Amino acid sequence: MDEFKTEKVNTSETRLDKGQVASTFIKYAAYIIIFFGFLYFIIKYVLPAFH
């Protein structure tokens, strides 16, 4: 009987908090905005300097 031992899993630990999801989304959105801003800077100001 011991080989079929069941354990209770706390479901609140497995769910993500909505605030944590929002925080992660904001963080990665900021990374994307900074990346595209850097690309814009390179295309607009750095590449024309070589022509």
PDB file of N, CA and C in Angstrom, residues 15-28:
ATOM      1  N   ARG A  15      -0.072  28.450  -9.230  1.00  0.00           N
ATOM      2  CA  ARG A  15      -0.637  29.541 -10.025  1.00  0.00           C
ATOM      3  C   ARG A  15       0.256  30.771  -9.938  1.00  0.00           C
ATOM      4  N   LEU A  16       0.282  31.499 -11.036  1.00  0.00           N
ATOM      5  CA  LEU A  16       1.044  32.748 -11.031  1.00  0.00           C
ATOM      6  C   LEU A  16       0.153  33.883 -10.549  1.00  0.00           C
ATOM      7  N   ASP A  17       0.722  34.742  -9.763  1.00  0.00           N
ATOM      8  CA  ASP A  17       0.004  35.915  -9.288  1.00  0.00           C
ATOM      9  C   ASP A  17      -0.163  36.897 -10.449  1.00  0.00           C
ATOM     10  N   LYS A  18      -1.323  37.534 -10.547  1.00  0.00           N
ATOM     11  CA  LYS A  18      -1.573  38.467 -11.659  1.00  0.00           C
ATOM     12  C   LYS A  18      -0.596  39.629 -11.630  1.00  0.00           C
ATOM     13  N   GLY A  19      -0.227  40.065 -10.452  1.00  0.00           N
ATOM     14  CA  GLY A  19       0.747  41.147 -10.352  1.00  0.00           C
ATOM     15  C   GLY A  19       2.106  40.734 -10.866  1.00  0.00           C
ATOM     16  N   GLN A  20       2.484  39.485 -10.626  1.00  0.00           N
ATOM     17  CA  GLN A  20       3.764  38.995 -11.113  1.00  0.00           C
ATOM     18  C   GLN A  20       3.748  38.883 -12.637  1.00  0.00           C
ATOM     19  N   VAL A  21       2.626  38.451 -13.195  1.00  0.00           N
ATOM     20  CA  VAL A  21       2.505  38.359 -14.649  1.00  0.00           C
ATOM     21  C   VAL A  21       2.594  39.748 -15.267  1.00  0.00           C
ATOM     22  N   ALA A  22       1.907  40.716 -14.692  1.00  0.00           N
ATOM     23  CA  ALA A  22       1.941  42.083 -15.211  1.00  0.00           C
ATOM     24  C   ALA A  22       3.346  42.667 -15.112  1.00  0.00           C
ATOM     25  N   SER A  23       4.012  42.410 -14.015  1.00  0.00           N
ATOM     26  CA  SER A  23       5.363  42.919 -13.833  1.00  0.00           C
ATOM     27  C   SER A  23       6.321  42.335 -14.864  1.00  0.00           C
ATOM     28  N   THR A  24       6.193  41.049 -15.122  1.00  0.00           N
ATOM     29  CA  THR A  24       7.043  40.401 -16.116  1.00  0.00           C
ATOM     30  C   THR A  24       6.750  40.937 -17.509  1.00  0.00           C
ATOM     31  N   PHE A  25       5.465  41.157 -17.817  1.00  0.00           N
ATOM     32  CA  PHE A  25       5.099  41.709 -19.123  1.00  0.00           C
ATOM     33  C   PHE A  25       5.685  43.104 -19.304  1.00  0.00           C
ATOM     34  N   ILE A  26       5.590  43.935 -18.288  1.00  0.00           N
ATOM     35  CA  ILE A  26       6.127  45.300 -18.367  1.00  0.00           C
ATOM     36  C   ILE A  26       7.639  45.263 -18.555  1.00  0.00           C
ATOM     37  N   LYS A  27       8.299  44.359 -17.856  1.00  0.00           N
ATOM     38  CA  LYS A  27       9.752  44.253 -17.957  1.00  0.00           C
ATOM     39  C   LYS A  27      10.168  43.892 -19.384  1.00  0.00           C
ATOM     40  N   TYR A  28       9.547  42.871 -19.958  1.00  0.00           N
ATOM     41  CA  TYR A  28       9.930  42.464 -21.301  1.00  0.00           C
ATOM     42  C   TYR A  28       9.476  43.465 -22.355  1.00  0.00           C
TER      43      TYR A  28
END
